[in-house]
Coordinates of C-alpha atoms and ligand atoms in Angstrom, one line a residue:
M106 CA 63.4 45.1 33.2
W107 CA 64.4 41.8 31.5
R108 CA 63.3 38.7 33.4
P109 CA 64.1 35.0 32.7
K110 CA 61.5 33.4 30.5
E111 CA 60.6 30.7 33.0
R112 CA 58.8 33.4 35.1
I113 CA 59.0 31.3 38.3
K114 CA 57.9 33.3 41.4
W115 CA 60.2 33.2 44.4
K116 CA 59.5 34.4 47.9
A117 CA 62.2 35.5 50.4
D118 CA 61.0 33.4 53.3
V119 CA 63.2 33.1 56.4
A120 CA 62.3 29.9 58.3
R121 CA 64.5 30.6 61.4
W122 CA 66.2 33.4 63.1
P123 CA 69.0 33.1 65.7
S124 CA 68.7 33.9 69.4
S125 CA 70.8 36.9 70.6
A126 CA 73.4 34.4 72.0
E127 CA 73.7 32.5 68.7
A128 CA 74.0 35.7 66.7
A129 CA 76.6 37.1 69.1
A130 CA 78.7 33.9 68.7
S131 CA 78.2 33.8 64.9
R132 CA 80.8 34.3 62.2
L133 CA 78.6 37.1 60.7
F134 CA 78.8 39.2 63.8
S135 CA 82.5 38.6 64.4
P136 CA 85.0 41.3 63.5
I137 CA 87.1 41.4 60.4
Q138 CA 90.3 43.3 59.4
L139 CA 90.0 45.2 56.1
G140 CA 93.6 46.4 55.8
P141 CA 94.1 49.1 58.5
V142 CA 90.3 49.1 59.4
T143 CA 88.6 46.8 61.8
A144 CA 84.9 46.3 61.0
Q145 CA 83.0 45.1 64.1
H146 CA 80.9 42.7 62.0
R147 CA 81.1 41.0 58.7
T148 CA 78.1 42.8 57.4
W149 CA 78.1 45.4 54.7
V150 CA 75.7 47.8 53.1
P151 CA 76.9 48.1 49.5
A152 CA 76.7 51.3 47.5
M153 CA 73.2 52.3 46.5
V154 CA 72.5 55.6 44.6
P155 CA 69.5 57.2 46.2
W156 CA 69.2 60.3 43.9
R157 CA 69.3 62.8 46.8
A158 CA 72.3 65.1 46.1
T159 CA 71.8 68.5 44.6
G160 CA 71.8 68.7 40.8
V161 CA 75.6 69.5 40.9
G162 CA 76.6 66.8 43.4
F163 CA 76.5 68.4 46.9
V164 CA 75.3 66.7 50.1
T165 CA 71.8 67.7 51.1
P166 CA 69.8 67.2 54.3
V167 CA 68.0 64.2 52.7
V168 CA 71.4 62.6 51.9
L169 CA 72.3 63.0 55.6
D170 CA 69.0 61.5 56.6
W171 CA 69.4 58.5 54.1
Y172 CA 72.8 57.5 55.4
S173 CA 72.1 58.2 59.1
R174 CA 69.1 55.8 58.7
F175 CA 71.4 53.0 57.5
A176 CA 73.9 53.8 60.2
R177 CA 71.4 53.5 63.0
G178 CA 71.1 49.8 62.0
K179 CA 74.8 49.5 62.7
P180 CA 76.1 47.4 59.8
G181 CA 79.9 46.6 59.9
V182 CA 80.5 48.7 56.9
L183 CA 78.3 51.2 55.0
V184 CA 79.4 52.3 51.5
V185 CA 78.3 55.6 50.2
E186 CA 76.9 55.6 46.7
A187 CA 78.9 55.9 43.5
T188 CA 80.4 59.4 43.8
G189 CA 81.9 61.1 40.8
V190 CA 85.7 61.8 40.5
R191 CA 85.4 64.0 37.4
D192 CA 83.7 67.3 36.7
V193 CA 80.9 65.7 34.6
P194 CA 77.3 66.8 35.2
S195 CA 75.4 63.7 36.3
G196 CA 72.2 64.9 38.0
P197 CA 71.7 64.4 41.7
L198 CA 74.6 62.0 42.3
L199 CA 77.3 62.9 44.8
R200 CA 80.6 64.2 43.6
I201 CA 84.1 64.4 45.2
N202 CA 86.1 65.9 42.3
D203 CA 86.8 69.2 44.0
D204 CA 87.5 70.7 47.4
R205 CA 84.1 72.5 47.3
F206 CA 82.5 69.1 48.1
I207 CA 84.6 68.6 51.3
S208 CA 82.5 70.5 53.8
G209 CA 79.2 68.7 52.8
L210 CA 80.9 65.3 52.9
K211 CA 82.4 66.1 56.3
G212 CA 78.8 66.5 57.6
L213 CA 77.9 63.1 56.1
V214 CA 80.8 61.4 57.9
R215 CA 79.9 63.1 61.2
A216 CA 76.2 62.1 60.8
V217 CA 77.0 58.4 60.1
H218 CA 79.5 58.1 62.9
E219 CA 77.1 59.7 65.3
A220 CA 74.1 57.6 64.2
S221 CA 76.0 54.4 64.6
D222 CA 77.7 55.4 67.8
G223 CA 81.0 55.0 65.9
E224 CA 80.3 51.4 65.3
T225 CA 79.9 51.4 61.5
K226 CA 82.9 52.0 59.3
L227 CA 82.1 54.4 56.4
F228 CA 83.6 53.9 53.0
I229 CA 82.8 55.9 49.8
Q230 CA 82.6 54.3 46.4
I231 CA 84.3 56.5 43.8
I232 CA 83.4 56.3 40.2
D233 CA 84.2 57.5 36.7
F234 CA 81.7 57.1 33.9
L235 CA 81.7 58.1 30.2
G236 CA 79.3 60.3 28.3
I237 CA 75.9 59.0 27.4
R238 CA 73.0 60.8 25.6
R239 CA 69.3 60.2 25.6
R240 CA 67.7 58.3 22.7
P241 CA 66.9 61.0 20.2
D242 CA 63.7 61.8 18.5
P243 CA 64.4 60.3 15.0
E244 CA 63.2 63.6 13.3
K245 CA 65.8 65.6 15.2
F246 CA 68.4 62.9 14.7
F247 CA 68.2 63.2 11.0
A248 CA 67.6 66.9 10.9
R249 CA 70.5 67.8 13.2
F250 CA 72.5 65.3 15.2
L251 CA 73.7 62.9 12.4
K252 CA 76.9 64.1 10.8
I253 CA 76.5 63.7 7.1
T254 CA 79.6 62.3 5.4
D255 CA 80.6 61.1 1.9
R256 CA 79.9 57.6 3.1
H257 CA 76.2 58.5 3.2
R258 CA 76.3 60.1 -0.2
Q259 CA 78.0 57.0 -1.7
A260 CA 75.6 54.6 0.0
L261 CA 72.6 56.5 -1.3
E262 CA 74.2 57.0 -4.7
M263 CA 73.7 60.7 -4.4
P264 CA 77.3 61.9 -4.8
D265 CA 76.5 65.6 -5.4
A266 CA 73.4 65.9 -3.2
L267 CA 73.1 68.8 -0.8
E268 CA 73.3 67.8 2.9
G269 CA 69.6 68.7 3.4
D270 CA 68.5 66.3 0.7
I271 CA 70.5 63.5 2.2
R272 CA 68.9 64.2 5.6
T273 CA 65.4 64.2 4.1
R274 CA 66.1 60.9 2.2
L275 CA 67.4 59.2 5.3
A276 CA 64.5 60.4 7.5
A277 CA 62.2 58.6 5.1
F278 CA 63.9 55.2 5.3
D279 CA 62.6 52.3 7.4
D280 CA 64.8 50.4 9.9
A281 CA 66.0 47.8 7.4
A282 CA 67.0 50.4 4.8
L283 CA 68.8 52.4 7.5
A284 CA 70.8 49.4 8.5
N285 CA 72.4 49.4 5.0
V286 CA 73.3 53.0 5.1
L287 CA 74.3 54.0 8.6
T288 CA 77.3 52.6 10.5
A289 CA 76.8 50.5 13.6
E290 CA 77.7 53.5 15.8
E291 CA 75.2 55.7 14.0
L292 CA 72.5 53.1 14.2
E293 CA 73.2 52.8 17.9
A294 CA 73.1 56.6 18.4
L295 CA 69.7 56.6 16.7
R296 CA 68.2 53.6 18.4
Y297 CA 69.7 53.8 21.9
G298 CA 71.3 57.3 22.2
Y299 CA 75.0 58.1 21.6
R300 CA 77.4 56.5 24.1
E301 CA 81.1 57.0 24.5
R302 CA 83.2 53.8 24.8
V303 CA 86.7 53.2 26.1
T304 CA 87.5 51.9 22.6
D305 CA 86.7 55.3 21.0
A306 CA 90.4 56.1 21.0
H307 CA 90.0 58.6 18.1
L308 CA 88.4 60.9 20.7
P309 CA 91.2 62.7 22.6
Q310 CA 89.5 62.6 26.0
I311 CA 89.1 58.8 25.6
A312 CA 92.6 58.2 24.3
D313 CA 93.9 60.2 27.4
L314 CA 91.9 58.3 30.1
P315 CA 95.1 56.3 31.1
K316 CA 96.7 59.7 31.8
T317 CA 93.8 61.5 33.4
L318 CA 92.1 58.9 35.5
P319 CA 94.8 57.9 38.0
E320 CA 95.1 61.5 39.2
A321 CA 91.3 62.0 39.2
F322 CA 90.8 58.9 41.4
A323 CA 93.8 59.7 43.6
S324 CA 92.7 63.3 44.4
A325 CA 89.2 62.0 45.1
A326 CA 90.6 59.4 47.5
R327 CA 92.8 62.1 49.1
R328 CA 89.7 64.2 49.7
A329 CA 87.8 61.1 51.1
K330 CA 90.6 60.6 53.7
E331 CA 90.7 64.3 54.6
V332 CA 86.9 64.3 55.0
G333 CA 87.2 61.4 57.5
F334 CA 85.9 58.4 55.6
D335 CA 87.4 55.1 56.8
G336 CA 88.2 54.0 53.3
V337 CA 87.4 54.1 49.5
E338 CA 85.9 51.6 47.2
L339 CA 87.1 52.0 43.6
H340 CA 84.2 51.3 41.3
Y341 CA 85.6 48.8 38.8
A342 CA 82.2 47.2 38.3
H343 CA 79.1 47.3 36.0
A344 CA 78.9 49.6 33.0
Y345 CA 81.4 52.2 34.0
T346 CA 84.8 53.3 32.8
I347 CA 87.3 51.0 34.7
A348 CA 85.0 48.0 34.3
S349 CA 85.0 48.7 30.5
F350 CA 88.9 48.7 30.6
L351 CA 88.8 45.3 32.4
S352 CA 86.3 43.9 30.0
A353 CA 87.2 41.2 27.4
T354 CA 85.3 43.5 25.0
N355 CA 88.1 46.2 25.4
T356 CA 90.1 46.1 22.2
R357 CA 92.1 49.2 22.7
S358 CA 95.4 49.0 20.9
D359 CA 97.5 51.4 23.0
G360 CA 98.6 48.8 25.6
Y361 CA 95.4 49.2 27.7
G362 CA 93.2 46.7 25.8
G363 CA 93.4 43.1 24.5
T364 CA 95.1 40.7 26.9
R365 CA 94.2 40.5 30.5
E366 CA 97.6 42.0 31.4
N367 CA 96.8 45.0 29.3
R368 CA 93.2 45.4 30.4
V369 CA 94.3 45.4 34.1
R370 CA 97.0 48.0 33.5
L371 CA 94.8 51.1 34.0
P372 CA 92.9 49.7 37.0
L373 CA 96.2 48.9 38.7
K374 CA 97.6 52.3 37.8
V375 CA 94.6 53.9 39.3
Y376 CA 95.0 51.8 42.5
R377 CA 98.7 52.7 42.8
A378 CA 98.0 56.4 42.4
V379 CA 95.2 56.2 45.0
R380 CA 97.5 54.2 47.4
D381 CA 100.3 56.8 46.9
A382 CA 97.8 59.6 47.7
V383 CA 96.3 58.1 50.9
G384 CA 99.1 55.9 52.3
S385 CA 98.7 52.5 54.0
D386 CA 96.6 53.7 57.0
F387 CA 93.5 54.1 54.9
A388 CA 91.4 51.2 53.5
V389 CA 91.4 50.9 49.7
G390 CA 89.6 48.2 47.8
A391 CA 87.7 47.7 44.6
R392 CA 84.2 46.5 43.5
F393 CA 84.4 44.5 40.3
L394 CA 82.5 41.8 38.5
A395 CA 82.7 38.1 39.3
D396 CA 81.1 37.7 35.8
E397 CA 80.1 40.3 33.3
C398 CA 77.3 38.0 32.1
I399 CA 77.4 39.2 28.5
S400 CA 78.5 37.4 25.4
G401 CA 82.2 38.0 24.7
G402 CA 82.7 39.5 28.2
N403 CA 84.7 38.5 31.2
D404 CA 83.8 35.3 33.0
V405 CA 84.7 34.0 36.4
D406 CA 88.2 32.9 35.3
D407 CA 88.9 36.5 34.3
A408 CA 87.6 37.7 37.6
A409 CA 89.8 35.2 39.5
W410 CA 92.8 36.5 37.5
F411 CA 92.0 40.2 38.2
G412 CA 91.2 39.5 41.9
T413 CA 94.6 37.9 42.3
A414 CA 96.2 40.9 40.5
F415 CA 94.4 43.3 42.8
A416 CA 95.4 41.3 45.9
A417 CA 99.0 41.2 44.8
A418 CA 98.9 44.9 44.3
G419 CA 97.9 45.3 48.0
M420 CA 94.2 46.1 47.9
D421 CA 92.5 45.8 51.4
F422 CA 89.2 44.2 50.2
L423 CA 87.6 42.8 47.0
S424 CA 83.9 43.3 46.7
L425 CA 82.2 41.2 44.0
S426 CA 79.2 42.2 42.0
R427 CA 77.8 40.7 38.8
G428 CA 76.5 41.9 35.4
G429 CA 75.0 45.3 35.0
K430 CA 76.2 46.2 31.5
F431 CA 75.1 48.4 28.7
D432 CA 76.0 45.7 26.1
D433 CA 72.6 43.9 26.5
A434 CA 70.5 46.8 27.9
L435 CA 67.0 47.2 26.5
Q436 CA 66.3 50.0 24.1
P437 CA 65.2 53.1 26.1
A438 CA 62.1 55.1 25.2
V439 CA 62.7 58.3 23.1
G440 CA 64.0 61.0 25.5
W441 CA 65.5 58.4 27.9
A442 CA 69.1 57.2 28.2
A443 CA 70.0 53.5 28.1
Y444 CA 70.2 52.0 31.6
P445 CA 72.6 49.1 32.2
Y446 CA 70.3 47.1 34.5
T447 CA 67.5 46.4 32.0
G448 CA 68.9 43.4 30.1
P449 CA 69.9 39.9 31.2
S450 CA 73.2 41.1 32.7
G451 CA 71.2 43.7 34.6
Y452 CA 69.1 41.0 35.9
E453 CA 72.2 39.2 37.2
C454 CA 73.2 42.3 39.1
M455 CA 69.8 42.9 40.8
P456 CA 67.9 39.6 40.4
Q457 CA 64.2 40.0 40.9
Y458 CA 61.6 37.7 42.5
I459 CA 60.3 36.6 39.0
S460 CA 63.1 34.3 38.1
D461 CA 64.3 31.0 36.7
A462 CA 64.9 27.6 38.5
Q463 CA 68.0 29.0 40.1
G464 CA 66.1 31.9 41.7
P465 CA 67.2 35.3 42.7
F466 CA 69.0 34.5 45.9
G467 CA 72.8 34.0 45.8
R468 CA 73.3 34.0 42.1
N469 CA 76.9 35.4 42.6
F470 CA 77.9 32.9 45.3
A471 CA 79.5 30.2 43.1
A472 CA 81.5 32.7 41.2
A473 CA 82.6 34.6 44.3
K474 CA 83.8 31.3 45.9
T475 CA 85.9 30.6 42.8
V476 CA 87.4 34.1 42.8
R477 CA 88.1 33.8 46.5
A478 CA 89.7 30.4 46.2
A479 CA 92.0 31.6 43.4
V480 CA 93.1 34.6 45.5
R481 CA 93.8 32.3 48.5
A482 CA 95.6 29.8 46.3
S483 CA 97.9 32.6 45.3
G484 CA 98.7 33.2 49.0
F485 CA 96.6 36.3 49.6
E486 CA 94.3 36.7 52.6
V487 CA 92.5 39.8 51.4
P488 CA 88.8 39.7 52.4
V489 CA 86.2 39.1 49.7
I490 CA 82.7 40.6 49.9
V491 CA 79.7 39.2 48.1
S492 CA 76.2 40.5 47.5
G493 CA 73.1 39.3 45.7
G494 CA 69.7 38.4 47.3
V495 CA 70.9 38.0 50.9
H496 CA 68.1 38.5 53.4
G497 CA 68.4 35.7 56.0
F498 CA 70.8 35.0 58.8
D499 CA 71.4 31.3 58.0
Q500 CA 71.9 32.3 54.4
A501 CA 74.6 34.9 55.3
E502 CA 76.2 32.6 57.9
N503 CA 76.4 29.9 55.3
V504 CA 78.3 32.2 52.9
L505 CA 81.0 32.5 55.5
A506 CA 80.9 28.9 56.7
T507 CA 81.4 27.6 53.1
E508 CA 84.2 30.1 52.5
T509 CA 82.2 31.7 49.7
A510 CA 83.2 35.1 51.0
D511 CA 84.5 36.8 54.2
V512 CA 81.9 39.6 54.4
V513 CA 78.2 39.5 53.4
A514 CA 76.6 42.5 51.7
L515 CA 72.9 43.2 51.8
A516 CA 71.7 46.0 49.5
R517 CA 68.0 45.8 48.9
Q518 CA 67.4 44.0 52.2
S519 CA 69.0 46.9 54.0
L520 CA 66.9 49.3 52.1
A521 CA 63.7 47.3 53.1
D522 CA 64.9 47.3 56.7
P523 CA 68.0 49.2 57.7
D524 CA 67.6 47.7 61.2
W525 CA 68.2 44.1 59.9
F526 CA 71.6 44.1 61.6
T527 CA 70.6 45.2 65.1
K528 CA 67.4 43.2 65.0
V529 CA 69.2 40.0 64.1
L530 CA 72.0 40.6 66.6
S531 CA 69.5 41.2 69.4
G532 CA 67.5 38.1 68.7
A533 CA 64.6 40.0 67.1
G534 CA 65.1 38.7 63.6
A535 CA 61.4 37.8 63.4
A536 CA 60.7 41.6 63.4
V537 CA 62.7 42.1 60.2
R538 CA 60.8 43.6 57.2
I539 CA 61.9 41.2 54.5
C540 CA 62.6 42.5 51.0
E541 CA 60.3 41.2 48.4
Y542 CA 62.8 41.7 45.5
T543 CA 60.2 43.4 43.4
N544 CA 62.7 46.0 42.2
Y545 CA 60.3 48.9 42.8
C546 CA 63.4 50.7 44.2
E547 CA 65.5 49.9 41.2
A548 CA 62.7 51.2 38.9
L549 CA 62.8 54.5 40.7
D550 CA 66.6 54.5 40.3
Q551 CA 66.2 54.0 36.6
K552 CA 63.9 57.0 36.3
H553 CA 66.3 59.1 38.4
K554 CA 63.7 59.4 41.1
Q555 CA 64.5 59.5 44.8
V556 CA 64.8 55.8 45.8
T557 CA 62.5 54.4 48.4
C558 CA 61.1 51.0 49.3
K559 CA 57.5 50.0 48.6
L560 CA 57.3 48.3 51.9
W561 CA 57.5 51.5 53.9
D562 CA 57.3 54.6 51.8
R563 CA 53.6 55.2 52.5
I564 CA 53.7 54.5 56.2
D565 CA 52.8 57.3 58.7
L566 CA 53.0 59.9 55.9
E567 CA 51.0 62.4 58.1
E568 CA 53.4 62.2 61.0
P569 CA 55.2 65.5 61.6
D570 CA 58.9 66.0 60.7
I571 CA 58.9 63.2 58.1
L572 CA 61.0 64.0 55.0
K573 CA 58.9 63.4 51.9
S574 CA 59.6 63.1 48.1
A575 CA 59.0 66.3 46.1
D576 CA 55.4 65.3 45.3
G577 CA 54.7 64.6 49.0
K578 CA 53.5 61.0 48.3
R579 CA 56.4 59.0 49.7
R580 CA 58.5 59.2 52.8
L581 CA 62.2 59.2 52.1
S582 CA 63.6 57.0 54.8
A583 CA 62.4 53.8 56.6
P584 CA 60.2 54.2 59.6
Ligands
LIG766 C1 68.7 51.6 44.1 C2 70.0 50.9 43.9 C3 71.1 51.6 43.6 C4 72.4 51.0 43.4 N1 73.5 51.8 43.3 C5 74.7 51.2 43.2 C6 75.9 51.9 43.2 O1 75.9 53.2 43.3 N2 77.1 51.2 43.1 C7 77.1 49.9 43.0 O2 78.2 49.3 42.9 N3 76.0 49.1 43.1 C8 74.8 49.7 43.2 N4 73.7 49.0 43.3 C9 73.8 47.5 43.3 C10 73.8 47.0 44.8 O3 75.0 47.5 45.5 C11 73.9 45.4 44.8 O4 75.0 45.0 44.2 C12 72.7 44.8 44.2 O5 71.5 45.5 44.6 C13 72.6 43.3 44.5 O6 72.5 43.2 45.9 P1 71.1 42.8 46.7 O7 70.5 41.6 46.1 O8 71.5 42.7 48.1 O9 70.2 44.0 46.5 C14 72.4 49.6 43.5 C15 71.3 48.8 43.8 C16 70.1 49.5 44.0 C17 68.9 48.6 44.3
LIG767 S1 61.3 48.2 46.9 FE1 61.8 47.4 48.9 S2 60.9 45.3 48.9 FE2 61.1 46.0 46.7 S3 63.1 45.2 46.0 FE3 63.4 47.3 46.7 S4 64.0 47.1 48.9 FE4 63.1 45.2 48.3

């Protein structure tokens, strides 16, 4: 993972925890209305992919165990991982694109409501993503994957050469020579692995996204409601399809790219289709970026503008993340796919303890405050959720006191200790296992391995009934 060059080491120390009386009287542990849903507290576990579904997206016993464990800590809202709305193979990530997934997801809803005694509201994040391939072995790329065209023949001044000769010649070139012969897309396919973009409008399936996605999201949301979730979070963040439509880098010329008004058209169309499908008695909100943190991408002014548009359209909550783009991702090893959390924007999404003078805690707060203020200035009261390095009570309470956001999300801290919420509320904050922000968990995610936390995944491994990773070396949920 990329890290700031300053390499300053930060420690997540919490100097003070509240008594149970102070916690009970706090803003953080007061209720909040999210459209039709009342969350008991302003605490939130945002979506985290744990790589525990079956290879084709069904709920498994370890998925139930993972979410029940979070639910036992009783956060106000728990958001289930990014769950696919289209029939795209994506490894062990949950899917909700077909009725065959309903029964498993019903079990998940039941398990969470039971484990939290009905106190935690359960949302599901629904996502669409475009195709991405692994970085190819150069030999195979030149022998098979690269489509040889007249452009190559001309560039090589081999107008009548056989395809095989062109391939052999290209395979012998060094990087600098290849840069003169291959297009930017071909070079990217060689160096990073081929990746579809929303701007590839020459591909029919990409050109048609404005027609296909509203219904895909709407039917997924309809299923989520049928299953018993309390709401859906539309994934409009990071490196995925809708975020790419919102991005200032979206130059589509079909009315869905270019200006902000055009870039927000599909996200709004998706939202309206979802709202029509689920009605007003089901919470619908979006997670989007307070800043894309890439050159030429959206900044906080764009985010404020989009947040206001989403609020005006009637969304029930706005959850703000940051960065996490493919545009500046590091080159993957041969045989691996690019991962959008490896570059500077990825760092902004999940900042690590090795940081710069600003540090890893609360990097999204200033932008969130700006977005929230713009939404309020336009007359909308929709709650705003912020995440990023939150681990302490005072820190979370301060987010609310300073009107930075209305709900505070803790991702890695909840993974390190899912009981953060009950411990703090009962005056036992000193017993919290504090996240070290090493990103061991995120490295597992990058390798598509079952996500665990280094602070607990070796504890009491010999105890009976403990669910373990495939190699038996790690426990799968917090002790
Ligand atoms: C293992 C892991 C998986 C994640 N998966 C998702 C996801 O499915 N959807 C999403 O919007 N964010 C995802 N995130 C980002 C988190 O929700 C959160 O925005 C980020 O970790 C910053 O918050 P934190 O500092 O409290 O961890 C993931 C983070 C981690 C560590
Ligand atoms: S592995 Fe645990 S301690 Fe390290 S960043 Fe992840 S949640 Fe925090």
